[in-house]
XYZ file of C-alpha atoms in Angstrom:
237
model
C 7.355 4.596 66.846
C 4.284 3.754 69.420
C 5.619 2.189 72.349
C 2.768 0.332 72.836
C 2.690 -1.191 69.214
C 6.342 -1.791 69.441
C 5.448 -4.104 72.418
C 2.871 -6.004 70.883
C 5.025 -7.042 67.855
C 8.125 -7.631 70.128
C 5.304 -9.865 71.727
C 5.063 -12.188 68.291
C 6.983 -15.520 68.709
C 8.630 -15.264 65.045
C 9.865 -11.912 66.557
C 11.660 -12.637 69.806
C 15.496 -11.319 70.425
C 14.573 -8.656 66.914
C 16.463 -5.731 67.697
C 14.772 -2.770 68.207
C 15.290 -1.276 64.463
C 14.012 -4.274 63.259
C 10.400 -3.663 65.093
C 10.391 -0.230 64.472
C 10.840 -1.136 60.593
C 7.929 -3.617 60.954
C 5.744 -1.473 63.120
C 5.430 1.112 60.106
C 5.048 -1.786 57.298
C 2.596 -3.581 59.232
C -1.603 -3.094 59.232
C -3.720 -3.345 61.798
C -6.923 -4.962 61.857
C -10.076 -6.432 64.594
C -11.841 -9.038 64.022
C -14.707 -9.807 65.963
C -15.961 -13.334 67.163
C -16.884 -15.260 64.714
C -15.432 -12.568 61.416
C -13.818 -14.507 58.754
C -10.213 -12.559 58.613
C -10.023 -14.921 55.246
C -11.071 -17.975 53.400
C -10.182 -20.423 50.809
C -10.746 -18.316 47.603
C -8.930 -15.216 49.052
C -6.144 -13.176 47.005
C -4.859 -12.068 49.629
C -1.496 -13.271 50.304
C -0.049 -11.432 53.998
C 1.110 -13.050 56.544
C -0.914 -12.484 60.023
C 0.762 -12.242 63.487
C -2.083 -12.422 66.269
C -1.641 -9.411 68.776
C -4.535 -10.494 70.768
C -7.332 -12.665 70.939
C -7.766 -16.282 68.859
C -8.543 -17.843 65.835
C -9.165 -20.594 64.237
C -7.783 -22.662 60.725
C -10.627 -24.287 58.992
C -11.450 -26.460 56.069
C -14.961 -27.540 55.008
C -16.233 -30.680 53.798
C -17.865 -30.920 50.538
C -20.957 -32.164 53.208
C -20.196 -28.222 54.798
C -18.775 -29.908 57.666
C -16.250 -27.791 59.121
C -12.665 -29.163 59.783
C -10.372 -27.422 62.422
C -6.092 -27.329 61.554
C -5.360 -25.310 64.281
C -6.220 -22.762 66.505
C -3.650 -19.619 66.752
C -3.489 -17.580 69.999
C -1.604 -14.055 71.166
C 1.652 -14.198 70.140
C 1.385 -16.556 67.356
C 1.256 -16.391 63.600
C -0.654 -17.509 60.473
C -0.322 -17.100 56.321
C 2.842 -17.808 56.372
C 2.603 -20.478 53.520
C 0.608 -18.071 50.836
C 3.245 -15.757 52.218
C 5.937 -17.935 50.768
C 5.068 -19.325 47.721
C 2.246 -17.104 46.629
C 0.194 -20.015 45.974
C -3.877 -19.880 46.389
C -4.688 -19.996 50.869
C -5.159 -23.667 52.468
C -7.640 -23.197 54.582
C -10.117 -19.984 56.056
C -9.121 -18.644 58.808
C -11.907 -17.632 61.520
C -11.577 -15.340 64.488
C -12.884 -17.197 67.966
C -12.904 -14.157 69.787
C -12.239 -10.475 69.716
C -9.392 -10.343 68.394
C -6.575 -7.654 67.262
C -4.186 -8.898 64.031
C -1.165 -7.351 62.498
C -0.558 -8.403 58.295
C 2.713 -7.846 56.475
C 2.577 -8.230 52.502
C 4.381 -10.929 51.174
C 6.830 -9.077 49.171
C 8.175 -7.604 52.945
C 7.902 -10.831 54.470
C 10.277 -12.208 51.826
C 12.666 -8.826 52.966
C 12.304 -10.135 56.605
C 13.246 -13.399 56.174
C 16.296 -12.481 54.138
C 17.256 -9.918 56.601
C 16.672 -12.016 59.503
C 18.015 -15.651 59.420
C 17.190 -16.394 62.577
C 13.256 -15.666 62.120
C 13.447 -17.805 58.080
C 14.650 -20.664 60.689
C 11.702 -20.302 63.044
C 9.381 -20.335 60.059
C 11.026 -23.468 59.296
C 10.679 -25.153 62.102
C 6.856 -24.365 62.243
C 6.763 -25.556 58.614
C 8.203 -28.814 60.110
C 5.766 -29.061 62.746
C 2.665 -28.590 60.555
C 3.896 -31.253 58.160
C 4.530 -33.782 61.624
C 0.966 -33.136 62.849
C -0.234 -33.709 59.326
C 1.257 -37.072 59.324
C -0.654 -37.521 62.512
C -3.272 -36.595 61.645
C -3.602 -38.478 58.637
C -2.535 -41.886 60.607
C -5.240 -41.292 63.306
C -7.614 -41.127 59.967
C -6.565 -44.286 58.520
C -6.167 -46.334 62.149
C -8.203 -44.891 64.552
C -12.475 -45.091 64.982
C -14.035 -41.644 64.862
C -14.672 -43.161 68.737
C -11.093 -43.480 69.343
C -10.456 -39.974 67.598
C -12.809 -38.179 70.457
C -11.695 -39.729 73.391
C -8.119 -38.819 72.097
C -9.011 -35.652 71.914
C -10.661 -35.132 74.788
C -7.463 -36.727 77.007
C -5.399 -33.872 75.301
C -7.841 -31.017 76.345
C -7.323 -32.372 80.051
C -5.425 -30.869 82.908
C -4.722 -31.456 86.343
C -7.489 -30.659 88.736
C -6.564 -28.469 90.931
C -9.088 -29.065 93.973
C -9.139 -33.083 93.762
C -5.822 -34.991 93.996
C -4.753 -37.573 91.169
C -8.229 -36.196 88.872
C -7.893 -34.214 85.812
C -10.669 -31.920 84.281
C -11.341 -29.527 80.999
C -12.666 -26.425 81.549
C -13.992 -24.614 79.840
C -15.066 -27.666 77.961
C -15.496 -26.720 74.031
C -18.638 -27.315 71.995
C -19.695 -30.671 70.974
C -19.225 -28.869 66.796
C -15.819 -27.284 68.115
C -14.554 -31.163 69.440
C -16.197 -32.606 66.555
C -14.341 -30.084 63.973
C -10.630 -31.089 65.723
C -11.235 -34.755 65.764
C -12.688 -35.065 61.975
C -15.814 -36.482 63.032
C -19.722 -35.372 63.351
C -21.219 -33.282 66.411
C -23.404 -36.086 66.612
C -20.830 -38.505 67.006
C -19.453 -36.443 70.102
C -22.424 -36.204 71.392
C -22.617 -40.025 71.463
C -19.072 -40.553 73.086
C -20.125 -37.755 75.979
C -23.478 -39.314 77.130
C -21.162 -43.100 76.528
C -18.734 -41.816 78.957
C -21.266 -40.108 81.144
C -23.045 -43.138 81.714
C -20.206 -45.243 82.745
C -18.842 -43.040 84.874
C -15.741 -41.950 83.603
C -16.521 -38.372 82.822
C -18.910 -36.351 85.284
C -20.138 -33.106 83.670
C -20.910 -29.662 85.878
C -21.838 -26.994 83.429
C -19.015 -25.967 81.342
C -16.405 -28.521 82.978
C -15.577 -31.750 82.242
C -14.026 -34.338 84.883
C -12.485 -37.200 84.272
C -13.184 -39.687 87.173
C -11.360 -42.931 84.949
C -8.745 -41.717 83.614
C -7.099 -45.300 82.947
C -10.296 -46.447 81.496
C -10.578 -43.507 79.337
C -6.817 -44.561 78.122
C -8.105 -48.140 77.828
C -11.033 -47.273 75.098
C -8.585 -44.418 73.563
C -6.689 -47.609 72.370
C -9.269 -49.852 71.191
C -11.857 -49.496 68.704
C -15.675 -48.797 70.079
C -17.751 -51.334 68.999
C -20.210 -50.483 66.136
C -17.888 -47.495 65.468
C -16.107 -46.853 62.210
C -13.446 -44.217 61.317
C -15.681 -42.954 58.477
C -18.055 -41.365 60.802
């Protein structure tokens, strides 16, 4: 078994506590692959059902619109997983799946995934608490659709990107600040849209921008407008 392999799976959250058998056993079933930025590892009308354990790098979950806007699920980083649910019920894939960065994958057929999780209870349980946690965010996400402006779905959005600043004392900043088509994709709304909201909050000086970061000089205003609808905006944008 390669050491350094070995790591990297041990390295998978569905994987933690395996013993040592186990990753050897999943080292030799798995295959590798690298995508490169922007490489669709697969999309909506693939046969393929594996499921795909990130060894390094990120990517992204996307849907389209029938406009060709795109629509972000999720975004999986090192250490995470994706596929799973082709890889139970064999069923045609969700979404596409689109690599961010360089990035390093692992796949497992679905036929040894089914061996894994019978072998291992304690990794079927993990899957099922991720299976939980996609349907929660779903819900969310589908309340946020039906309440909330496409406004009120940026400046969400952009209050969960923040963190603390770490120069400036009770301030909070986003670096590096994503595209206006990457915040656009995660809040269901229109680049266009975003743009709006940034040069909105620019001008009232909530947010100051410096190249590729963000700060957030109001941070209770930002809250305020987060909870009440912009006017002229609809949720349909």
């Amino acid at each position: 078994m390669n050491g350094t392999t070995a790591q990297q799976l041990q390295a998978i959250d569905l994987f933690e506590d395996l013993p040592t058998t186990e990753i050897a056993a999943l080292v030799d079933r798995c295959v590798w692959h690298h995508a490169k930025k922007g490489d669709e590892v697969f999309d909506r009308q693939s046969d393929n059902r594996d499921i795909f354990f990130v060894i390094s790098g990120r990517v992204r979950i996307v849907n389209f619109a029938l406009s060709g806007r795109e629509v972000a699920y999720a975004e999986c980083k090192a250490g995470s997983y994706f596929g799973e649910l082709s890889a139970i019920d064999g069923e045609p894939r969700s979404a596409s799946v689109v690599a961010l960065e360089d990035s390093t994958l692992a796949s497992l057929d679905q036929s040894e995934f089914h061996k894994l999780l019978a072998r291992q209870p304690a990794v079927a349980i993990r899957v099922l608490k991720k299976l939980v946690g996609i349907v929660r965010s779903a819900d969310e996400r589908i309340m946020d659709l039906a309440t909330l402006s496409a406004y009120q779905r940026v400046y969400r959005r952009i209050l969960e990107l923040k963190r603390p600043d770490p120069v400036r004392q009770d301030s909070w900043l986003i670096y590096p600040l994503p595209t206006q088509a990457e915040i656009a994709a995660q809040a269901s709304t229109t680049r266009e849209t975003v743009a709006r909201v940034l040069g909105q909050l620019q001008n009232e000086s909530i947010t100051q921008r410096k190249g590729r970061t963000l700060y957030i000089r109001e941070l209770e205003k930002l809250e305020k407008l987060a909870e009440r609808v912009a006017p002229g905006a609809t949720s349909a944008e």
